[in-house]
Each structure stands twice: as structure tokens, then as C-alpha cells.
Amino acid sequence: MTAKSKFFLKVSVSIVLIGSLIYQVDFSRLISAAFNPSLPLLASVVGIVILQFFVGACRWFLLISGTGVPLSPWQTFRILLAGMFFNQALPGSLSSDTVRIWLVSRHGLPLARAASTVLLDRTAGLVSILTLLVVTSVTIAKVAPDPNLSTVAILVVGGALLLLVMALSSADWIADVIEDHRYGRHFAAMLRDSRVLWRAGSRSAVVIGLSYLLHVISAFGLWVVFQSISVDVDFLMVLGALPLVILGTLLPISVGGWGVREGLMVGIFAMTGMPFEQALAASILWGLSVIVAASLGGLLWVLSRPVAERSASRMETPGVR
């Protein structure tokens, strides 16, 4: 299947999912909720998303510097903004990770090493998501029709987290086994870099702490979206539901997670008694806020590009310090 065919397939999935949700709701109530939010609160959500980008850049910088990659905090922040922009501007064509890997490699790093830094960043996020899914299980169990769902979910999440911890703790041993293989040396380097997540003392603690902070900020942003359309929802419920929504949007079956995110939001919050229209409106407004924040980040990346390039050229000129 060609890249264009995959893209149109993802677009079709997003349209079908969102269309099926719209078909099940009162369209006039959905329009009323989505088109009459508190604009100051919605603007603050855009600011909250940009704050997420900044915290995410801090986490990525700690991982990058821990593996010896020569990138400054500002360069790291700019590259992350570029990745988020292209992820929203060209969904299905260039992912955020692809752009980040390419831009990091332009600073003289081999592609494999550049990919390693992004993979580590993703792994840090995955660890925090898996542990927060335990909170999700407990939270949803309070409103789910079947109380056994909580036990099953905790067992599944706990097993996945245990496997991930075992893989990280055995990274050096696995790297020793595969590094002599023709195609294994790049993966071995990635595995050895993963020690910054596991055995880097305070750096590891700060990285994981920032991962949790990212989820708290994201949950707060979504909670503010609900407030902007005058929907009263418990913050802990939002915090508990968010990891499941994030995991769903990571599935490469739709454009930017559109449709999947809306379906999960409606399904989860409907169990609390929230009308479909309000949950769907909140999800749409949240997605649009991310697009606006990513666009502003892309604008900053473009406007700051000449300055960054001049600085790089001065550093590369012999005799310049």
C-alpha cells in the first residue's frame, strides 16, 4: 500500500468514526456546546498546551544530555516545536518523531543515534502512562457497570509495566548479545542509552517526574476545556481517563488521533452520566486547541530559524569561539 493510500485510509477512518458519533448525538446541542465556549478559558488551554511543549522539551533535553548528544536547551525546544507543528500540519505524511529525528541528525548525529534520543523520550512517556493507567482503572471502576473491569485492567497494566521494567533493567545484557550482529549494533547503542531512564540517579527521577507532570498539565488543560463549555467534571476523573485516551490516539489508524480520541472521550465520560454532546464537543475543542498551539510553535520555529542558523555558522567557522 502506498503512502497516499494509507493517508486516505486514515482520513476515511477519522471521518467514519466522527460521523458515527455525530449521528448518535443531538446535533443542535453539539453545535451549541462547541461554538459557544468561553474564549478566555479556551485561549488559556492553548497556553497550557504550549506549556506542555516546554516541559516535554525539558524532559527530552535531560535525556539527550544524559546520552552525550550536543544539543542546547533552546535547540531541543525548537526541534520539538517543529515536530509538533509538522505532526499537525501534515498528518499522515510526517510524524513528530520523524521530524525530530531528522532535525537532530542535521546537527551531525547519525540517524540511529538521533532515533535513540526520540525513542528514549517515548519510553519515558510510556512508563508514566502505564503507571497512570492503574489510576485510570480505579477511577473508571467507580462508574463502570462491571466492577471486575478494574481488576482485569490492573493485572494487564501491571504485567505490561513489569515487562517494560525487565526490558530496561536487562538492556545492557541484551546489547552485549546483539551488538556483534550486522544490524544489531545500532539497537545495542539505543539499549545502552536507555540506562539514563533507569540508572542515572537524580536525572532518571527528574525525567520520570516530568513525565508525570506532563500528564497532570494535559489533564488540567482538558479540565479547563470542560469548564469553558460549562461542564462540571471531577479533575481526578479527567486525570484517570486521559492515559487511556492518549494510548488510543497513538494507534496509527486515524489522522492525528481524530475519531479515536472522540470515541474514547464519549465512551469514558458517558459512564459518568455526561451527555454525549458535551464529551464530543470537549474532545473537538481540545484537538483544535492542540492544532492552534502547534501552529504557534511552528511559527516560533520558523521565525527563530535564521538566528539559529547564524549561530550554527559562527560556531562552525574556524577560530570563532
GROMACS .gro file of C-alpha atoms in nm:
model
  321
    1MET     CA    1   0.000   0.000   0.000
    2THR     CA    2   0.138   0.340  -0.098
    3ALA     CA    3   0.181   0.629   0.147
    4LYS     CA    4  -0.100   0.818  -0.025
    5SER     CA    5  -0.335   0.520   0.008
    6LYS     CA    6  -0.252   0.485   0.378
    7PHE     CA    7  -0.320   0.854   0.431
    8PHE     CA    8  -0.660   0.841   0.262
    9LEU     CA    9  -0.743   0.528   0.460
   10LYS     CA   10  -0.665   0.710   0.785
   11VAL     CA   11  -0.873   1.008   0.673
   12SER     CA   12  -1.161   0.771   0.598
   13VAL     CA   13  -1.134   0.609   0.942
   14SER     CA   14  -1.139   0.951   1.113
   15ILE     CA   15  -1.440   1.065   0.908
   16VAL     CA   16  -1.634   0.743   0.974
   17LEU     CA   17  -1.563   0.748   1.348
   18ILE     CA   18  -1.653   1.115   1.394
   19GLY     CA   19  -1.952   1.082   1.161
   20SER     CA   20  -2.088   0.785   1.357
   21LEU     CA   21  -2.057   0.983   1.681
   22ILE     CA   22  -2.230   1.287   1.534
   23TYR     CA   23  -2.510   1.060   1.409
   24GLN     CA   24  -2.575   0.943   1.767
   25VAL     CA   25  -2.596   1.289   1.925
   26ASP     CA   26  -2.832   1.583   1.912
   27PHE     CA   27  -2.656   1.792   1.650
   28SER     CA   28  -2.804   2.123   1.766
   29ARG     CA   29  -2.683   2.061   2.124
   30LEU     CA   30  -2.338   1.966   1.993
   31ILE     CA   31  -2.316   2.287   1.791
   32SER     CA   32  -2.436   2.490   2.087
   33ALA     CA   33  -2.166   2.344   2.312
   34ALA     CA   34  -1.881   2.353   2.059
   35PHE     CA   35  -1.946   2.701   1.922
   36ASN     CA   36  -2.020   2.884   2.247
   37PRO     CA   37  -1.719   2.820   2.471
   38SER     CA   38  -1.560   3.076   2.700
   39LEU     CA   39  -1.295   3.224   2.469
   40PRO     CA   40  -1.063   3.338   2.754
   41LEU     CA   41  -1.067   2.986   2.900
   42LEU     CA   42  -1.010   2.832   2.559
   43ALA     CA   43  -0.719   3.069   2.498
   44SER     CA   44  -0.572   2.959   2.830
   45VAL     CA   45  -0.594   2.597   2.708
   46VAL     CA   46  -0.369   2.691   2.414
   47GLY     CA   47  -0.123   2.836   2.665
   48ILE     CA   48  -0.142   2.518   2.872
   49VAL     CA   49  -0.060   2.307   2.564
   50ILE     CA   50   0.240   2.529   2.488
   51LEU     CA   51   0.350   2.479   2.850
   52GLN     CA   52   0.330   2.105   2.780
   53PHE     CA   53   0.564   2.152   2.485
   54PHE     CA   54   0.811   2.333   2.712
   55VAL     CA   55   0.801   2.065   2.982
   56GLY     CA   56   0.834   1.797   2.714
   57ALA     CA   57   1.140   1.975   2.577
   58CYS     CA   58   1.292   1.984   2.927
   59ARG     CA   59   1.244   1.609   2.961
   60TRP     CA   60   1.389   1.540   2.618
   61PHE     CA   61   1.687   1.766   2.688
   62LEU     CA   62   1.768   1.575   3.006
   63LEU     CA   63   1.760   1.250   2.810
   64ILE     CA   64   1.966   1.396   2.527
   65SER     CA   65   2.233   1.544   2.755
   66GLY     CA   66   2.243   1.219   2.953
   67THR     CA   67   2.343   1.029   2.638
   68GLY     CA   68   2.611   1.283   2.540
   69VAL     CA   69   2.426   1.440   2.245
   70PRO     CA   70   2.547   1.802   2.196
   71LEU     CA   71   2.219   1.993   2.177
   72SER     CA   72   2.138   2.305   2.377
   73PRO     CA   73   1.806   2.351   2.561
   74TRP     CA   74   1.695   2.608   2.303
   75GLN     CA   75   1.779   2.379   2.011
   76THR     CA   76   1.589   2.098   2.179
   77PHE     CA   77   1.284   2.318   2.232
   78ARG     CA   78   1.289   2.441   1.870
   79ILE     CA   79   1.315   2.088   1.732
   80LEU     CA   80   1.026   1.969   1.949
   81LEU     CA   81   0.813   2.264   1.831
   82ALA     CA   82   0.894   2.179   1.470
   83GLY     CA   83   0.796   1.817   1.528
   84MET     CA   84   0.463   1.912   1.684
   85PHE     CA   85   0.391   2.158   1.402
   86PHE     CA   86   0.454   1.910   1.122
   87ASN     CA   87   0.260   1.643   1.309
   88GLN     CA   88  -0.047   1.869   1.299
   89ALA     CA   89   0.014   2.046   0.966
   90LEU     CA   90   0.093   1.732   0.766
   91PRO     CA   91  -0.086   1.448   0.945
   92GLY     CA   92  -0.008   1.110   0.796
   93SER     CA   93   0.288   1.246   0.598
   94LEU     CA   94   0.542   1.340   0.863
   95SER     CA   95   0.513   1.231   1.222
   96SER     CA   96   0.651   1.437   1.508
   97ASP     CA   97   0.913   1.168   1.576
   98THR     CA   98   1.030   1.156   1.214
   99VAL     CA   99   1.082   1.531   1.205
  100ARG     CA  100   1.264   1.531   1.538
  101ILE     CA  101   1.497   1.252   1.428
  102TRP     CA  102   1.576   1.430   1.101
  103LEU     CA  103   1.641   1.768   1.267
  104VAL     CA  104   1.861   1.615   1.538
  105SER     CA  105   2.060   1.431   1.269
  106ARG     CA  106   2.125   1.766   1.098
  107HIS     CA  107   2.334   1.860   1.400
  108GLY     CA  108   2.587   1.595   1.297
  109LEU     CA  109   2.441   1.293   1.474
  110PRO     CA  110   2.397   0.959   1.292
  111LEU     CA  111   2.031   0.877   1.226
  112ALA     CA  112   2.045   0.576   1.459
  113ARG     CA  113   2.169   0.790   1.749
  114ALA     CA  114   1.913   1.061   1.672
  115ALA     CA  115   1.639   0.797   1.670
  116SER     CA  116   1.767   0.670   2.005
  117THR     CA  117   1.704   1.005   2.175
  118VAL     CA  118   1.347   1.017   2.046
  119LEU     CA  119   1.285   0.653   2.140
  120LEU     CA  120   1.404   0.723   2.494
  121ASP     CA  121   1.166   1.018   2.516
  122ARG     CA  122   0.878   0.797   2.402
  123THR     CA  123   0.979   0.527   2.653
  124ALA     CA  124   0.975   0.776   2.940
  125GLY     CA  125   0.625   0.876   2.840
  126LEU     CA  126   0.515   0.514   2.810
  127VAL     CA  127   0.638   0.431   3.162
  128SER     CA  128   0.434   0.715   3.310
  129ILE     CA  129   0.125   0.627   3.102
  130LEU     CA  130   0.135   0.263   3.212
  131THR     CA  131   0.159   0.353   3.579
  132LEU     CA  132  -0.115   0.613   3.547
  133LEU     CA  133  -0.338   0.353   3.385
  134VAL     CA  134  -0.364   0.199   3.731
  135VAL     CA  135  -0.526   0.528   3.838
  136THR     CA  136  -0.745   0.502   3.528
  137SER     CA  137  -0.859   0.155   3.628
  138VAL     CA  138  -0.954   0.263   3.979
  139THR     CA  139  -1.125   0.580   3.855
  140ILE     CA  140  -1.329   0.411   3.584
  141ALA     CA  141  -1.419   0.123   3.817
  142LYS     CA  142  -1.625   0.370   4.020
  143VAL     CA  143  -1.854   0.436   3.725
  144ALA     CA  144  -1.814   0.121   3.511
  145PRO     CA  145  -2.109  -0.121   3.502
  146ASP     CA  146  -1.884  -0.424   3.563
  147PRO     CA  147  -1.664  -0.396   3.878
  148ASN     CA  148  -1.439  -0.678   3.752
  149LEU     CA  149  -1.309  -0.445   3.479
  150SER     CA  150  -1.089  -0.272   3.736
  151THR     CA  151  -0.916  -0.595   3.844
  152VAL     CA  152  -0.859  -0.710   3.486
  153ALA     CA  153  -0.725  -0.370   3.383
  154ILE     CA  154  -0.483  -0.352   3.676
  155LEU     CA  155  -0.349  -0.701   3.601
  156VAL     CA  156  -0.297  -0.618   3.231
  157VAL     CA  157  -0.134  -0.282   3.301
  158GLY     CA  158   0.078  -0.427   3.581
  159GLY     CA  159   0.201  -0.705   3.353
  160ALA     CA  160   0.290  -0.460   3.075
  161LEU     CA  161   0.474  -0.235   3.320
  162LEU     CA  162   0.664  -0.532   3.465
  163LEU     CA  163   0.777  -0.641   3.116
  164LEU     CA  164   0.892  -0.288   3.038
  165VAL     CA  165   1.091  -0.263   3.362
  166MET     CA  166   1.251  -0.602   3.296
  167ALA     CA  167   1.348  -0.494   2.945
  168LEU     CA  168   1.506  -0.171   3.071
  169SER     CA  169   1.693  -0.344   3.352
  170SER     CA  170   1.829  -0.604   3.107
  171ALA     CA  171   1.922  -0.351   2.841
  172ASP     CA  172   2.300  -0.387   2.880
  173TRP     CA  173   2.284  -0.766   2.865
  174ILE     CA  174   2.066  -0.759   2.552
  175ALA     CA  175   2.300  -0.504   2.395
  176ASP     CA  176   2.603  -0.732   2.456
  177VAL     CA  177   2.422  -1.018   2.282
  178ILE     CA  178   2.320  -0.830   1.967
  179GLU     CA  179   2.596  -0.573   1.914
  180ASP     CA  180   2.817  -0.808   1.707
  181HIS     CA  181   2.535  -0.871   1.463
  182ARG     CA  182   2.541  -0.674   1.140
  183TYR     CA  183   2.213  -0.500   1.212
  184GLY     CA  184   2.231  -0.516   1.590
  185ARG     CA  185   2.492  -0.256   1.677
  186HIS     CA  186   2.254   0.039   1.630
  187PHE     CA  187   1.992  -0.121   1.854
  188ALA     CA  188   2.264  -0.202   2.107
  189ALA     CA  189   2.356   0.166   2.126
  190MET     CA  190   1.990   0.256   2.185
  191LEU     CA  191   1.961  -0.001   2.462
  192ARG     CA  192   2.272   0.128   2.635
  193ASP     CA  193   2.139   0.482   2.613
  194SER     CA  194   1.827   0.364   2.798
  195ARG     CA  195   2.024   0.346   3.123
  196VAL     CA  196   1.955   0.720   3.161
  197LEU     CA  197   1.595   0.618   3.236
  198TRP     CA  198   1.691   0.355   3.490
  199ARG     CA  199   2.031   0.414   3.649
  200ALA     CA  200   2.113   0.783   3.620
  201GLY     CA  201   2.021   0.873   3.978
  202SER     CA  202   1.856   1.211   4.014
  203ARG     CA  203   1.841   1.259   3.636
  204SER     CA  204   1.624   0.949   3.599
  205ALA     CA  205   1.398   1.065   3.882
  206VAL     CA  206   1.356   1.409   3.725
  207VAL     CA  207   1.282   1.258   3.381
  208ILE     CA  208   1.006   1.035   3.520
  209GLY     CA  209   0.879   1.321   3.736
  210LEU     CA  210   0.850   1.546   3.431
  211SER     CA  211   0.661   1.268   3.253
  212TYR     CA  212   0.400   1.265   3.528
  213LEU     CA  213   0.391   1.644   3.528
  214LEU     CA  214   0.316   1.638   3.155
  215HIS     CA  215   0.009   1.422   3.216
  216VAL     CA  216  -0.111   1.643   3.501
  217ILE     CA  217  -0.075   1.952   3.280
  218SER     CA  218  -0.255   1.778   2.994
  219ALA     CA  219  -0.538   1.670   3.225
  220PHE     CA  220  -0.565   2.025   3.359
  221GLY     CA  221  -0.590   2.155   3.002
  222LEU     CA  222  -0.872   1.912   2.922
  223TRP     CA  223  -1.044   2.000   3.250
  224VAL     CA  224  -1.031   2.370   3.153
  225VAL     CA  225  -1.186   2.277   2.816
  226PHE     CA  226  -1.478   2.124   3.005
  227GLN     CA  227  -1.507   2.440   3.216
  228SER     CA  228  -1.510   2.653   2.901
  229ILE     CA  229  -1.834   2.483   2.791
  230SER     CA  230  -1.978   2.491   3.145
  231VAL     CA  231  -1.945   2.119   3.213
  232ASP     CA  232  -1.877   2.026   3.575
  233VAL     CA  233  -1.641   1.727   3.585
  234ASP     CA  234  -1.409   1.599   3.856
  235PHE     CA  235  -1.041   1.666   3.783
  236LEU     CA  236  -0.937   1.322   3.908
  237MET     CA  237  -1.181   1.166   3.662
  238VAL     CA  238  -1.014   1.360   3.380
  239LEU     CA  239  -0.668   1.262   3.506
  240GLY     CA  240  -0.771   0.898   3.525
  241ALA     CA  241  -0.931   0.890   3.178
  242LEU     CA  242  -0.651   1.071   2.995
  243PRO     CA  243  -0.389   0.790   2.977
  244LEU     CA  244  -0.638   0.562   2.802
  245VAL     CA  245  -0.728   0.840   2.557
  246ILE     CA  246  -0.360   0.912   2.486
  247LEU     CA  247  -0.284   0.545   2.423
  248GLY     CA  248  -0.576   0.527   2.184
  249THR     CA  249  -0.460   0.826   1.982
  250LEU     CA  250  -0.117   0.664   1.940
  251LEU     CA  251  -0.273   0.388   1.729
  252PRO     CA  252  -0.178   0.459   1.364
  253ILE     CA  253  -0.530   0.409   1.231
  254SER     CA  254  -0.655   0.767   1.201
  255VAL     CA  255  -0.532   1.117   1.121
  256GLY     CA  256  -0.376   1.271   1.431
  257GLY     CA  257  -0.592   1.051   1.654
  258TRP     CA  258  -0.910   1.226   1.535
  259GLY     CA  259  -1.209   1.000   1.575
  260VAL     CA  260  -1.034   0.760   1.811
  261ARG     CA  261  -0.992   1.034   2.072
  262GLU     CA  262  -1.354   1.143   2.033
  263GLY     CA  263  -1.483   0.786   2.062
  264LEU     CA  264  -1.286   0.719   2.379
  265MET     CA  265  -1.383   1.052   2.534
  266VAL     CA  266  -1.751   0.993   2.468
  267GLY     CA  267  -1.736   0.633   2.587
  268ILE     CA  268  -1.549   0.705   2.910
  269PHE     CA  269  -1.731   1.018   3.019
  270ALA     CA  270  -2.071   0.880   2.920
  271MET     CA  271  -2.025   0.631   3.206
  272THR     CA  272  -2.028   0.927   3.445
  273GLY     CA  273  -2.362   1.042   3.307
  274MET     CA  274  -2.218   1.317   3.089
  275PRO     CA  275  -2.422   1.377   2.771
  276PHE     CA  276  -2.256   1.259   2.450
  277GLU     CA  277  -2.276   1.610   2.305
  278GLN     CA  278  -2.069   1.766   2.584
  279ALA     CA  279  -1.798   1.499   2.578
  280LEU     CA  280  -1.773   1.517   2.198
  281ALA     CA  281  -1.763   1.897   2.199
  282ALA     CA  282  -1.487   1.897   2.462
  283SER     CA  283  -1.281   1.648   2.261
  284ILE     CA  284  -1.314   1.852   1.941
  285LEU     CA  285  -1.221   2.178   2.118
  286TRP     CA  286  -0.925   2.007   2.284
  287GLY     CA  287  -0.800   1.880   1.946
  288LEU     CA  288  -0.840   2.225   1.791
  289SER     CA  289  -0.650   2.384   2.082
  290VAL     CA  290  -0.358   2.148   2.018
  291ILE     CA  291  -0.360   2.246   1.649
  292VAL     CA  292  -0.351   2.618   1.737
  293ALA     CA  293  -0.070   2.566   1.991
  294ALA     CA  294   0.130   2.358   1.744
  295SER     CA  295   0.081   2.625   1.476
  296LEU     CA  296   0.210   2.894   1.713
  297GLY     CA  297   0.505   2.669   1.794
  298GLY     CA  298   0.572   2.622   1.423
  299LEU     CA  299   0.564   2.998   1.374
  300LEU     CA  300   0.820   3.043   1.652
  301TRP     CA  301   1.037   2.774   1.493
  302VAL     CA  302   1.024   2.948   1.154
  303LEU     CA  303   1.088   3.296   1.296
  304SER     CA  304   1.380   3.180   1.510
  305ARG     CA  305   1.537   2.971   1.234
  306PRO     CA  306   1.762   3.242   1.082
  307VAL     CA  307   1.903   3.324   1.427
  308ALA     CA  308   1.976   2.959   1.496
  309GLU     CA  309   2.140   2.912   1.157
  310ARG     CA  310   2.361   3.218   1.203
  311SER     CA  311   2.469   3.090   1.545
  312ALA     CA  312   2.549   2.749   1.397
  313SER     CA  313   2.751   2.901   1.113
  314ARG     CA  314   2.954   3.110   1.356
  315MET     CA  315   3.030   2.801   1.566
  316GLU     CA  316   3.145   2.613   1.258
  317THR     CA  317   3.377   2.895   1.141
  318PRO     CA  318   3.743   2.822   1.231
  319GLY     CA  319   3.879   3.048   1.501
  320VAL     CA  320   3.538   3.157   1.626
  321ARG     CA  321   3.457   3.086   1.988
   0.00000   0.00000   0.00000
